[in-house]
Coordinates of C-alpha atoms in Angstrom, one line a residue:
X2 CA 20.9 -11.1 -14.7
X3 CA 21.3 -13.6 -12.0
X4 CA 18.6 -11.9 -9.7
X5 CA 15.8 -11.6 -13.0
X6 CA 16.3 -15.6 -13.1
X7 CA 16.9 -15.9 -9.7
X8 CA 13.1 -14.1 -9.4
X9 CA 11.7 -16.2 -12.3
X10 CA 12.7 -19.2 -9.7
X11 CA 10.8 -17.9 -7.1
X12 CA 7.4 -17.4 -9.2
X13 CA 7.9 -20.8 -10.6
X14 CA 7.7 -22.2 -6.7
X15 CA 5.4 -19.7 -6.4
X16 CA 2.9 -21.0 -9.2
X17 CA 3.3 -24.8 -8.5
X18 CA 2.1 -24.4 -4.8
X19 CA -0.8 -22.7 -6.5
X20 CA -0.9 -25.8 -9.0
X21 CA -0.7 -28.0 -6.4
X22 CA -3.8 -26.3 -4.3
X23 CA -5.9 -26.5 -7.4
X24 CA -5.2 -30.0 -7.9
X25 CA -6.5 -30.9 -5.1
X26 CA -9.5 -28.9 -5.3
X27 CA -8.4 -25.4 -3.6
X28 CA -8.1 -23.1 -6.4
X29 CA -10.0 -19.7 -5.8
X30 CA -10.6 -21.5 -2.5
X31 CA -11.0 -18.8 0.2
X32 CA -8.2 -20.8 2.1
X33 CA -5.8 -20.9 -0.7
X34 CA -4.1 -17.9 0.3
X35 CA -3.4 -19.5 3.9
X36 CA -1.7 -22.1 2.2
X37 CA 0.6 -20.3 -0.4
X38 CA 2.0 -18.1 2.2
X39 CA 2.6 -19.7 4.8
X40 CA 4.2 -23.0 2.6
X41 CA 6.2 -19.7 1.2
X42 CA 7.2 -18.6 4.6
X43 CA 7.9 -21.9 6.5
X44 CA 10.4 -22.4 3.5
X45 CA 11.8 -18.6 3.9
X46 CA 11.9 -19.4 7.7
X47 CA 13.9 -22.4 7.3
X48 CA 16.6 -21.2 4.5
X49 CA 17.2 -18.1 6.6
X50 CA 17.8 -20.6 9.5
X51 CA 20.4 -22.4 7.3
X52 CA 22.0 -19.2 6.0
X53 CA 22.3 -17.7 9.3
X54 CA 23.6 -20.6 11.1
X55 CA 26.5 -21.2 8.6
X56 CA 27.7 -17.9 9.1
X57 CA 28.1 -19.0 12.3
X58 CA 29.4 -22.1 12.1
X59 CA 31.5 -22.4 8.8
X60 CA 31.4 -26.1 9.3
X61 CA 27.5 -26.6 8.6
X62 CA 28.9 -24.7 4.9
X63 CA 31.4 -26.9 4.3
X64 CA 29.1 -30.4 4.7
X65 CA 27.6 -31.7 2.2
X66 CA 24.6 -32.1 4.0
X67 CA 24.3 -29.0 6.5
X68 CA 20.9 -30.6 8.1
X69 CA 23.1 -33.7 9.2
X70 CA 26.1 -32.2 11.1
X71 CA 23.5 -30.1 13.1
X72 CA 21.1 -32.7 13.6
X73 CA 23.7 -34.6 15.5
X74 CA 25.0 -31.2 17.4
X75 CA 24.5 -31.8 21.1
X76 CA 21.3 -29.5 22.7
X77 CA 23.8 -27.2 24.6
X78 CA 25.6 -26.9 21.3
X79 CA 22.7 -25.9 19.0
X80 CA 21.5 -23.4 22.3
X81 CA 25.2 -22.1 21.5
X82 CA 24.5 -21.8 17.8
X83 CA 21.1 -19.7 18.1
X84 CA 22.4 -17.3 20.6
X85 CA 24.7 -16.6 18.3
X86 CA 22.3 -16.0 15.4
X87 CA 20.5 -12.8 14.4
X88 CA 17.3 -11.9 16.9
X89 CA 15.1 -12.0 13.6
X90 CA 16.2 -15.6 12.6
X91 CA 13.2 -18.4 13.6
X92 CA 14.1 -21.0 16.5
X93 CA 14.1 -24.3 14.7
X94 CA 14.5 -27.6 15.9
X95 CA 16.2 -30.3 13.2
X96 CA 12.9 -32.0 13.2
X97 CA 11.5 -29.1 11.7
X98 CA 13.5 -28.7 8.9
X99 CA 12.3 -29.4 4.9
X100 CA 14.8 -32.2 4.1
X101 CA 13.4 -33.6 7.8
X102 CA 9.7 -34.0 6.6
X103 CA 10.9 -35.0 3.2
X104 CA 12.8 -38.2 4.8
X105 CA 9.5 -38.7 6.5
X106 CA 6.9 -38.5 4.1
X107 CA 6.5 -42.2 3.4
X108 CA 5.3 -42.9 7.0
X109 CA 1.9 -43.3 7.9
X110 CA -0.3 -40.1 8.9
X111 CA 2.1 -37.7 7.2
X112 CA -0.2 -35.0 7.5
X113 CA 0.2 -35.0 11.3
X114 CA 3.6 -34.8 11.2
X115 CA 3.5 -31.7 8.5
X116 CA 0.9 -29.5 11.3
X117 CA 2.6 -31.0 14.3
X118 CA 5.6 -29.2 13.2
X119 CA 4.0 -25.7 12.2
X120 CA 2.5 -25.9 15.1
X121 CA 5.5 -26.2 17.0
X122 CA 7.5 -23.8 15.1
X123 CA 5.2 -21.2 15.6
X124 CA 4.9 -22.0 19.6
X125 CA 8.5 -21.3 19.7
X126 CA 8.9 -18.6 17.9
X127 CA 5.4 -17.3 19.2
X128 CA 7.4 -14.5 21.3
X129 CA 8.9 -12.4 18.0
X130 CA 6.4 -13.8 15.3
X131 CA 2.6 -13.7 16.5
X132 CA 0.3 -10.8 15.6
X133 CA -1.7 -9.6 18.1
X134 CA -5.5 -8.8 18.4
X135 CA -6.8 -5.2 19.8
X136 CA -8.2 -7.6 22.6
X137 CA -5.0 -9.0 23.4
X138 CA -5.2 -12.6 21.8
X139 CA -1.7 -13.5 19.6
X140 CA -2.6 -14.7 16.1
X141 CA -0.1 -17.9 15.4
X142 CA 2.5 -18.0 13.0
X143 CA 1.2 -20.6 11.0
X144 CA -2.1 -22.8 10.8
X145 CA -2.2 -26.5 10.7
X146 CA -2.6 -26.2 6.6
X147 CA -4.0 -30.2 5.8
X148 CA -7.4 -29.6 8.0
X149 CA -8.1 -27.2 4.7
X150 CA -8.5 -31.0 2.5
X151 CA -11.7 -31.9 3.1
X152 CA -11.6 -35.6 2.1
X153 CA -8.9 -37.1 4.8
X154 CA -7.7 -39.6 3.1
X155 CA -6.3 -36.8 0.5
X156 CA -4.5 -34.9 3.5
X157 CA -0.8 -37.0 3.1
X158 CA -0.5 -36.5 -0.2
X159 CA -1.5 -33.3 -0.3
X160 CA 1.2 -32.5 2.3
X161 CA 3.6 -34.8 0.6
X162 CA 3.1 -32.6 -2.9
X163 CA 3.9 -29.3 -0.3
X164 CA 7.3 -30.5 0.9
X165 CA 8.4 -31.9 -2.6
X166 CA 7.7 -28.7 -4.3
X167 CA 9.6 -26.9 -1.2
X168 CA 12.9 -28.9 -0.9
X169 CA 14.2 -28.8 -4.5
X170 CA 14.6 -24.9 -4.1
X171 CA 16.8 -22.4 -1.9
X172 CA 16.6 -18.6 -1.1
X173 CA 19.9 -18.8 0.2
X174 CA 21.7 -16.9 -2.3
X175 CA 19.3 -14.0 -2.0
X176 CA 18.9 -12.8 1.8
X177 CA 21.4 -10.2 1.2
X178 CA 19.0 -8.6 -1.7
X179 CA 17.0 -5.4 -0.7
X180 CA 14.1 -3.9 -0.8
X181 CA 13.3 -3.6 -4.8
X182 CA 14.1 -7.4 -4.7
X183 CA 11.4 -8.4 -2.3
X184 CA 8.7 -6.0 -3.0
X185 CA 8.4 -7.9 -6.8
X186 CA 8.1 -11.0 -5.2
X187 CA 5.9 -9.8 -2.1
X188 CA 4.0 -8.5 -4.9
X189 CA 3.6 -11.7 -7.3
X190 CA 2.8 -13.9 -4.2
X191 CA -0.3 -12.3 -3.0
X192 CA -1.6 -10.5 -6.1
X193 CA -4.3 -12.9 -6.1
X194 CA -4.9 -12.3 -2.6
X195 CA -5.1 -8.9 -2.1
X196 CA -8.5 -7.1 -4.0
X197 CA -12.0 -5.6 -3.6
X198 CA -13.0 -9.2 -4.3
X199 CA -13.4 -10.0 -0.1
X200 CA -15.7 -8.2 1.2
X201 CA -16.9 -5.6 3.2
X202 CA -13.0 -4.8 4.7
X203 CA -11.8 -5.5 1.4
X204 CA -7.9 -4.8 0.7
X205 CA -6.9 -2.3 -2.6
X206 CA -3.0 -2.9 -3.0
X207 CA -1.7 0.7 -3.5
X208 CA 0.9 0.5 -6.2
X209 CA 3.8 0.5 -6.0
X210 CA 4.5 4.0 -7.8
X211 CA 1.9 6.2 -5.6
X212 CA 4.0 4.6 -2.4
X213 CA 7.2 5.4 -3.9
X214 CA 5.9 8.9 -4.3
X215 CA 4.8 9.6 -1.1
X216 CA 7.7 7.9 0.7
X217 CA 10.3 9.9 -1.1
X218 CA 8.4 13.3 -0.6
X219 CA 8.2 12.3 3.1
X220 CA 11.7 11.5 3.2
X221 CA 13.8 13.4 0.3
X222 CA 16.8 12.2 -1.1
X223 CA 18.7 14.8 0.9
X224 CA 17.4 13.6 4.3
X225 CA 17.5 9.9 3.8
X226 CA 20.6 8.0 5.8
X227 CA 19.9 11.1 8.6
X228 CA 16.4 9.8 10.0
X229 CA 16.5 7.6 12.3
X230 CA 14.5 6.5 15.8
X231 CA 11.2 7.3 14.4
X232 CA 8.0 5.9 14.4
X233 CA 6.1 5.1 11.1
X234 CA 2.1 4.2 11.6
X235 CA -0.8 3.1 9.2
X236 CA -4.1 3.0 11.0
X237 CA -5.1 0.9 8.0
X238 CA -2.3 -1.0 6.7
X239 CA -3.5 -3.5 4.4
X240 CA -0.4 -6.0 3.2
X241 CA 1.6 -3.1 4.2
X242 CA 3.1 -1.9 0.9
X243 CA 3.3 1.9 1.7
X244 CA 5.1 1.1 5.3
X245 CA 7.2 -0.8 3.2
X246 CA 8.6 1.7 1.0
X247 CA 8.6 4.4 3.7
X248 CA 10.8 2.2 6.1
X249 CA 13.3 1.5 2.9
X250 CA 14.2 5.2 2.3
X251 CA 14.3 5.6 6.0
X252 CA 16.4 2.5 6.7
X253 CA 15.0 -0.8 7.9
X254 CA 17.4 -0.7 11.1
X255 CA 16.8 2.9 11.4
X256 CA 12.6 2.8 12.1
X257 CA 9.5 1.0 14.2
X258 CA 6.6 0.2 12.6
X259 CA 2.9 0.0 14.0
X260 CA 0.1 -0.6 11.9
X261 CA -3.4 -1.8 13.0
X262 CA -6.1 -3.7 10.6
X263 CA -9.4 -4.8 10.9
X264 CA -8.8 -7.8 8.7
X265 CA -7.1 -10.7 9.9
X266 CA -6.3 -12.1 6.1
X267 CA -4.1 -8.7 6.0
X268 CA -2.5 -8.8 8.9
X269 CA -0.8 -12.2 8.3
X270 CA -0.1 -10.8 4.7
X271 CA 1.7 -7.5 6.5
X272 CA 3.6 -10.2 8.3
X273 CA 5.0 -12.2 5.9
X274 CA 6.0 -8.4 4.3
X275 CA 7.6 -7.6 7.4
X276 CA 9.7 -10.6 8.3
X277 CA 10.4 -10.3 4.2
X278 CA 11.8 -7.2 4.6
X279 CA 14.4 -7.6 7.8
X280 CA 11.7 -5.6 9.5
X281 CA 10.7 -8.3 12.3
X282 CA 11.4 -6.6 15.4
X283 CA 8.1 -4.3 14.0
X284 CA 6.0 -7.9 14.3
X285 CA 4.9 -7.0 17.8
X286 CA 3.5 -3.8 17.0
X287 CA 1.0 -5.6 14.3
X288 CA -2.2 -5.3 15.4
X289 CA -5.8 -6.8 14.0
X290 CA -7.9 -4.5 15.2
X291 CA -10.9 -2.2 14.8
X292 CA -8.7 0.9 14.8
X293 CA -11.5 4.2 14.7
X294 CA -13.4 1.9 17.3
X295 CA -10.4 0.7 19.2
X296 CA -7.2 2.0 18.6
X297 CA -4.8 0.2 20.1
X298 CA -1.5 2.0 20.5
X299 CA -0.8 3.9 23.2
X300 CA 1.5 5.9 25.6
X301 CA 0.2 5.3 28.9
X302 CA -3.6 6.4 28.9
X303 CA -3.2 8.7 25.5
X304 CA -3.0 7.7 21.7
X305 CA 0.2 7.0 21.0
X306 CA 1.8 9.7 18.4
X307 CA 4.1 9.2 15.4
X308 CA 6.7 10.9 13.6
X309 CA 5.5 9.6 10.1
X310 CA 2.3 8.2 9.1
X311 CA 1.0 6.5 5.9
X312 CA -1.9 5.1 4.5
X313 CA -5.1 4.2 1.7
X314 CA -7.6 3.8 4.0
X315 CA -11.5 2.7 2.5
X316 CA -12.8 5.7 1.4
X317 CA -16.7 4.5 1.5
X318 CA -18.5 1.4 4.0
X319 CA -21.1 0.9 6.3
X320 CA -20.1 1.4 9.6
X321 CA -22.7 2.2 10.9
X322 CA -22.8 -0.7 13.6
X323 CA -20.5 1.2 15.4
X324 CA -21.2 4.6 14.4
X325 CA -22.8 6.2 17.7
X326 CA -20.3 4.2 19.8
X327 CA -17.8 6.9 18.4
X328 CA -20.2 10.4 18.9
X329 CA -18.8 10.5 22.8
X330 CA -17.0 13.1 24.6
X331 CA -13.6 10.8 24.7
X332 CA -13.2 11.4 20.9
X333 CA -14.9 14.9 20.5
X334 CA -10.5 15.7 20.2
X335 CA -9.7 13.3 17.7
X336 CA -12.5 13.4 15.3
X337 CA -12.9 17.5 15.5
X338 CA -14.5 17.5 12.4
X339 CA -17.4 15.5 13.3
X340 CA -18.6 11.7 12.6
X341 CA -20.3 10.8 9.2
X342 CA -24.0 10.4 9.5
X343 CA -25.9 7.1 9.0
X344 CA -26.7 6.9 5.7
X345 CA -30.4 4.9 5.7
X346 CA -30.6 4.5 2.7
X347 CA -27.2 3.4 1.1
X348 CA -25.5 2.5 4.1
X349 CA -22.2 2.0 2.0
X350 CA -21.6 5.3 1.0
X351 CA -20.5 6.3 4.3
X352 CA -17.6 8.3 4.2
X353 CA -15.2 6.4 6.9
X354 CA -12.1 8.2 5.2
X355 CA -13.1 11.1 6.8
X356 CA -13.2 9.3 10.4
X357 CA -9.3 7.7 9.3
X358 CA -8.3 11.7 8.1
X359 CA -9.1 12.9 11.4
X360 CA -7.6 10.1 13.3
X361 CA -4.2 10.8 11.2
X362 CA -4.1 14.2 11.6
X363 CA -4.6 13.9 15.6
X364 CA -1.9 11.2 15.9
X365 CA 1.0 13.2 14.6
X366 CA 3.7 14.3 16.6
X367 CA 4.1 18.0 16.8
X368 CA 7.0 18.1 13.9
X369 CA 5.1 14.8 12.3
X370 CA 4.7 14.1 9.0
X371 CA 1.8 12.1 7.3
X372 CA 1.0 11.3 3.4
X373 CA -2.6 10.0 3.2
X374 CA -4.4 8.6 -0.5
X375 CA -8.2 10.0 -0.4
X376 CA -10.9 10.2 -3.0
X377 CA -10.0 13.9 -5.2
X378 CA -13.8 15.3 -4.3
X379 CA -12.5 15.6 -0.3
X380 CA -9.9 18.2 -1.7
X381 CA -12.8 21.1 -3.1
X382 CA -16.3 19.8 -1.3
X383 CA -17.5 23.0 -0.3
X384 CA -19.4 21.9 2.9
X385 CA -19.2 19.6 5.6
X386 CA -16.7 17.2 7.4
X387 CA -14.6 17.9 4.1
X388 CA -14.0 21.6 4.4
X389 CA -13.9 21.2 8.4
X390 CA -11.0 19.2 7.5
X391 CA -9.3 20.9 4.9
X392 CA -10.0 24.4 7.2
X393 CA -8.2 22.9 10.1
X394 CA -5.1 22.2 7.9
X395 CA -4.9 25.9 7.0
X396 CA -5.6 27.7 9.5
X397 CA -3.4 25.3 12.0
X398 CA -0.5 25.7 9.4
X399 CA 0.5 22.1 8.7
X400 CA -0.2 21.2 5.0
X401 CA 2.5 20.2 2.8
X402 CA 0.9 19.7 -0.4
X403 CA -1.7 17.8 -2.7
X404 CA -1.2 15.9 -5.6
X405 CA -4.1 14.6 -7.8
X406 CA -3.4 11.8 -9.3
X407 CA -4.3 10.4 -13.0
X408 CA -7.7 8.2 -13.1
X409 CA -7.7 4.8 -13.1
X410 CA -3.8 4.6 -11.0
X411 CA -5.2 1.9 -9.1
X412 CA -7.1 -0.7 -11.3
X413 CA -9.0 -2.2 -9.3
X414 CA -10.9 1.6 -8.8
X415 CA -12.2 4.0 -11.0
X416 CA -12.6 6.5 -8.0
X417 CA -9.9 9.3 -8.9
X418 CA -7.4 9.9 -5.6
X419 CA -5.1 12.8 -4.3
X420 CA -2.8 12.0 -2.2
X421 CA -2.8 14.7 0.6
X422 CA 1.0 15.8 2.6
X423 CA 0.8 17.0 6.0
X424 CA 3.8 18.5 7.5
X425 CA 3.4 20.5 11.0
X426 CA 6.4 22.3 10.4
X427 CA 5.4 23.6 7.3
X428 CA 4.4 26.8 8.1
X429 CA 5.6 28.6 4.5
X430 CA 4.4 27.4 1.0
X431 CA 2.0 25.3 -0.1
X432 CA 3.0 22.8 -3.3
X433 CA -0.8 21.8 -5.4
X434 CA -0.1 19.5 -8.6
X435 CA -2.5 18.1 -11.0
X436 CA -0.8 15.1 -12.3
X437 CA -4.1 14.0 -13.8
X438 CA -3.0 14.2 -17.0
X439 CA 0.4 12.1 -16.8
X440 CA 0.6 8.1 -17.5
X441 CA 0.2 5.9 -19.6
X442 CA -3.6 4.2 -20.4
X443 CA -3.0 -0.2 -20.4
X444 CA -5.4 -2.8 -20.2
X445 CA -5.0 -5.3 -17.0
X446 CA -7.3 -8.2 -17.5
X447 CA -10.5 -6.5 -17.8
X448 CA -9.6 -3.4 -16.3
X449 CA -8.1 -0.5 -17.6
X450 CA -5.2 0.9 -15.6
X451 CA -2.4 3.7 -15.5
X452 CA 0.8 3.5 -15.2
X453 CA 3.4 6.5 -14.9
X454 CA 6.6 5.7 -16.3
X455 CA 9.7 6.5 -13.8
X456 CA 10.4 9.9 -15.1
X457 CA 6.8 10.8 -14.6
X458 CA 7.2 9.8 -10.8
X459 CA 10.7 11.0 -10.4
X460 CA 9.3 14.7 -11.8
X461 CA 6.3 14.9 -9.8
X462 CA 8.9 13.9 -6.4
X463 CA 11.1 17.0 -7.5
X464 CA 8.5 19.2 -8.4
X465 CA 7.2 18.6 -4.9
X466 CA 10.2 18.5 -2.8
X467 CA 11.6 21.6 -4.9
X468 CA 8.1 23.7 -5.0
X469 CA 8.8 24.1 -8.6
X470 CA 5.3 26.1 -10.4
X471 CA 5.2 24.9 -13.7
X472 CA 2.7 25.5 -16.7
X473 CA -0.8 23.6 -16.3
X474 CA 0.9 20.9 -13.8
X475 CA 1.7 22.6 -10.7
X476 CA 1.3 25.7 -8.6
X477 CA 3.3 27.2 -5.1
X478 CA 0.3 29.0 -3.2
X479 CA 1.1 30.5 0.8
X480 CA -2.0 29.6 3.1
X481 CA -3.7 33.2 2.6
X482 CA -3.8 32.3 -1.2
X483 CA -5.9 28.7 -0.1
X484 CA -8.0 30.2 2.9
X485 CA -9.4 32.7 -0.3
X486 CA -10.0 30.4 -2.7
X487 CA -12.7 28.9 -0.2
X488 CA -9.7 26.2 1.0
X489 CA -9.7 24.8 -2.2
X490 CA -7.0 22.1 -2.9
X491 CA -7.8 21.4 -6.7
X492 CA -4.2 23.0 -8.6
X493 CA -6.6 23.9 -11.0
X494 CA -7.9 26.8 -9.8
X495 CA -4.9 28.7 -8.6
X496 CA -3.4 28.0 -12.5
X497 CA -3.1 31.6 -14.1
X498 CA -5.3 32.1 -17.2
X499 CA -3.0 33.5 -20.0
X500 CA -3.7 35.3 -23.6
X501 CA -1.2 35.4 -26.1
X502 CA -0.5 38.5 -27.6
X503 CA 1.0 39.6 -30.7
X504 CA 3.0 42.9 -32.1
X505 CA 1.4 44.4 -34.8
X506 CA 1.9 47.6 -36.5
X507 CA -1.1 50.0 -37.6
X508 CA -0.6 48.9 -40.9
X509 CA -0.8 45.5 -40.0
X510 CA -3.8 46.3 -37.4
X511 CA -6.1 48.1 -40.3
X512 CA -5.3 44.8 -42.8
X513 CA -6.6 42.6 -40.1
X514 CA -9.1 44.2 -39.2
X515 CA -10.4 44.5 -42.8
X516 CA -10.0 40.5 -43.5
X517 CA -12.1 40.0 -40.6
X518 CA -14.9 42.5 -41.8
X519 CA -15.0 40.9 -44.9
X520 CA -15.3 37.7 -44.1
X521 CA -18.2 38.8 -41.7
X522 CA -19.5 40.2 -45.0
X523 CA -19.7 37.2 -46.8
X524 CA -20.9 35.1 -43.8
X525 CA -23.8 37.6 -43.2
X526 CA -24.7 37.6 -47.4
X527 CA -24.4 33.6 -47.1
X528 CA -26.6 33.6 -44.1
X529 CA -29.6 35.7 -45.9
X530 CA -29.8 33.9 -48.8
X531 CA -29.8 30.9 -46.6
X532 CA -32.8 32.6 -44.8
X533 CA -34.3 33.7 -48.2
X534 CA -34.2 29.8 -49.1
X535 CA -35.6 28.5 -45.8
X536 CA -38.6 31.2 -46.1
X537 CA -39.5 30.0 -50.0
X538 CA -39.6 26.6 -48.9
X539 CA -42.3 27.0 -46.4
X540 CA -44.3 29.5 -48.7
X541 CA -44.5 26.6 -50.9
X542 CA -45.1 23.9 -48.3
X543 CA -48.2 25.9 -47.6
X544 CA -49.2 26.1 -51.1

C-alpha cells in the first residue's frame, strides 16, 4: 500500500513540473522533455546523496536539518564522507543542494544561480555520468534548463517554480525498491516523450510485456542468480526498456551494459533509466552514435562481441545517405546477407532491420544469445535478404525460436512483430508459437492496443523455455523440418491438419447415408422448380 501511494507521489511531482512548463509556455514544447527529466534527476541525484551519506554518518539522520550539519563539515571531512559513499552516488557540493537554492531564490538573477549549479554538478560528476558520442565528445549530465524561457525576464521565476515543486518531496524512503518499482515510474515520466511523433529516428517504447518475455526466455527462471560477468548489448537502445528487464533477471550487480543510439533525446532518456536502476557503472558504455555506420564498441581493432543482446530496432527508414558507405569489403562479414537497395521512389520503406539483424547476429559470442522484435513478414519472405537471413540461422544451427506476436501489442504500430530467439548453442529443437491470437483488444487514446494479461505472458515463457507443442499455438520442429518447409518460421504451417472421426456401425452407416440422399433429393426437386420458375418468367418477359 505504502509503495501504490508512495508512486501516486511521484506522478503528482511528476505532473506539476509538466504544469509548471506549460504555464510558462513549454507544453508540447520540443524542450519540455529536457526539463522534466533532468528537474526529475537533479532531485533523484540529490536525495540519493542524502540517503547515502546518512548511512554513513548517522549524525546527518539524527539532525533535524541534515543539509546544515554537513554544510558546516570541514572540506577534508566531507572528502571523508564521499569516499566512503557508494561509487554510483553523485559528488555534490552543499551549494548544490535543493534546500540551498530554495534559501536563495529571493536573490537577484536566480536563474544563474539554478544553471551555474547544473552546470557544476555535472562537471564533477562528468567522469561516471556523461554519455559519450561515437566521435568521442561526452554529452553533459544536465543542460542549463532557464535558456529554454524565451522572455528573460520570465527565467527566475520559472526556476523559482522548479525548486518549489522539488523541495517539498523526498525519494528517500524508496531507493531500496527494485526494479518493478522504477520501471512504472521510468515509464510515467517519459511516456510523453518517447513516440513515432519525432521524426525520422523516432523512438517506439516496447512494452513492457514483449521485454519481459524475451528477457525471461533468455534467462529462465532456473538460470537466473547463476549468470553473471556478462555482457548485454542493444545496437538500438531507445530509452532502454528491454536492457532494463534483461539486466533485472540477470542481476543489476551481476552484468555490463552497452547500448549505442543514433538519437541524442534517447540516450539521455537511457541514462536517467540507468542511474534509475543502480545500473550506473553501465553509463560509460552509452553511446550516441550511428551504429550500422559507426559502431563503436570494440575489442582492439574487431567488433566487440556479447553474451546477450536485445533490441526493437526501426524496421523501415531512409538511409540511404549512407547506404553505399556500407557496400565495402570491411563489412562484406557482418552484413553477409547483403545491404538493402535504395529505394527511389519511397525512400522510407527501406528495410534497415535487416542491416540491425545482421549486425546482431555477427556480434554474438560463440555461446551468445540474442532476442530481436522484427516485422512478422521477415519470418516467411520467400526471397531476398530475408531468406539469406533466415537460411543462415538454420543451416549454422543457432536459432532458438519465434514467437509471433498479437497485432496491435505496440500501439503506437499496426505493423504485426515476431520476436526472433537466437541461441548458438542450440543445436537440437526448434520452439515456433503463434501467439497472434492471445490478448486482450483496449482503446489507448485513439489507438487501439493489446494487452496480454500475465498468464498469457507467463504461458507463452513456459511454453518456450519447456518446448511444449500445443494445439493451434505452438509447434517443436528440428532444423531438417524448417530447411523443408522453404525456412519458413510462420508456426502455422508446421500445425498438423486434423479430421475428426467417428464410430459408426453399418447400421448406422446405411441410415446416414440415406438422410443425406434424401435431403439431396429434396434440394435437387427444390432447385428445378426454382429453374422451372426462373425459365417462365423470362418466356413471359419476352412476351
Amino acid at each position: 500500500m505504502v509503495e501504490i501511494q508512495f508512486q501516486q507521489k511521484v506522478r503528482e511531482l511528476i505532473d506539476g513540473l509538466k504544469a509548471i512548463c506549460a504555464n510558462y509556455g513549454l507544453g508540447n514544447d520540443g524542450n519540455e522533455f529536457k526539463i522534466i527529466t533532468q528537474a526529475f534527476l537533479y532531485k533523484f541525484l540529490n536525495d540519493k546523496f542524502a540517503y547515502e551519506a546518512k548511512k554513513v554518518e548517522p549524525s546527518l539522520a539524527e539532525a533535524e536539518k541534515w543539509e546544515d550539519v554537513l554544510s558546516n563539515m570541514s572540506d577534508d571531512e566531507l572528502e571523508m564522507l564521499a569516499l566512503q559513499m557508494p561509487a554510483d552516488t553523485a559528488t555534490l557540493k552543499p551549494q548544490h543542494f535543493i534546500s540551498y537554492l530554495f534559501s536563495q531564490q529571493n536573490e537577484p538573477n536566480f536563474s544563474k544561480l539554478f544553471d551555474d549549479t547544473l552546470r557544476d554538478i555535472s562537471i564533477q560528476n562528468n567522469e561516471i555520468f556523461a554519455v559519450q558520442t561515437d566521435g568521442g565528445a561526452k554529452v553533459k549530465l544536465f543542460d542549463e534548463l532557464s535558456q529554454y524561457i524565451s522572455d528573460p525576464s520570465k527565467r527566475d521565476e520559472f526556476c523559482k517554480a522548479i525548486i518549489n515543486e522539488l523541495v517539498e518531496f523526498s525519494f528517500e524512503r524508496i531507493f531500496d525498491q527494485k526494479f518493478d518499482f522504477y520501471a512504472s515510474i521510468f515509464e510515467y515520466l517519459i511516456k510523453d516523450y518517447n513516440s513515432n511523433s519525432g521524426g525520422k529516428y523516432a523512438e517506439y517504447y516496447t512494452p513492457h510485456a514483449v521485454a519481459r518475455i524475451m528477457a525471461e526466455i533468455l534467462v529462465p527462471k532456473d538460470q537466473q542468480g547463476q549468470v553473471k560477468n556478462v555482457t548485454c548489448y542493444d545496437p538500438a537502445a531507445g530509452s532502454g526498456t528491454l536492457l532494463m528487464n534483461v539486466a533485472h533477471v540477470i542481476g543489476e550487480s551481476r552484468c555490463a551494459i552497452y547500448t549505442q543510439d543514433i538519437s541524442q533525446k534517447s540516450s539521455n532518456l537511457l541514462r536517467l533509466n540507468l542511474i534509475l536502476n543502480n545500473l550506473v557503472h553501465s553509463i560509460p558504455n552509452v553511446v550516441q552514435g550511428n551504429t550500422m555506420l559507426h559502431p563503436y564498441h570494440k575489442d582492439g581493432t574487431e567488433l566487440k562481441k556479447f553474451d546477450y543482446i536485445v533490441s526493437n530496432p526501426p524496421f523501415k527508414l531512409d538511409f540511404s545517405d549512407f547506404r553505399n558507405d556500407l557496400d565495402n569489403k570491411a563489412n562484406k562479414e557482418r552484413f553477409f546477407a547483403g545491404i538493402p537497395k535504395i529505394k527511389v521512389k519511397d525512400k522510407d520503406k527501406m528495410e534497415i532491420y535487416q542491416l540491425f539483424l545482421q549486425h546482431i547476429i555477427y556480434s554474438l559470442k560463440d555461446d551468445g544469445k540474442a532476442a530481436v522484435v522484427l516485422p512478422t513478414g521477415f519470418i516467411t519472405a520467400q526471397s531476398g535478404i530475408d531468406k539469406k537471413i533466415r537460411q543462415k540461422l538454420i543451416d549454422d544451427k543457432m536459432l532458438a525460436g519465434v514467437i509471433s506476436m498479437p497485432s496491435n501489442i505496440f500501439a503506437n504500430t499496426g505493423t504485426s512483430v515476431s520476436i526472433i530467439f537466437i541461441d548458438k548453442k542450440n543445436k537440437d529443437k526448434v520452439v515456433l508459437i503463434d501467439a497472434s491470437n492471445l490478448g486482450q483488444k483496449i482503446k489507448e487514446g485513439k489507438n487501439q492496443k493489446t494487452l496480454l494479461t500475465l498468464q498469457e505472458e507467463e504461458k507463452i515463457i513456459n511454453i518456450f523455455n519447456k518446448k511444449i507443442a500445443e494445439d493451434e499455438l505452438s509447434v517443436v520442429v528440428n532444423y531438417e523440418d524448417i530447411s523443408n518447409k522453404n525456412y519458413s518460421l510462420s508456426a502455422g504451417q508446421y500445425f498438423e491438419v486434423k479430421m475428426e472421426y467417428e464410430n459408426l456401425t453399418p447400421e448406422e452407416f446405411k441410415l446416414r447415408v440415406d438422410d443425406f440422399s434424401q435431403a439431396i433429393e429434396e434440394l435437387l426437386k427444390k432447385s428445378n422448380m426454382l429453374s422451372n420458375q426462373i425459365k417462365n418468367k423470362i418466356t413471359d418477359f419476352e412476351l
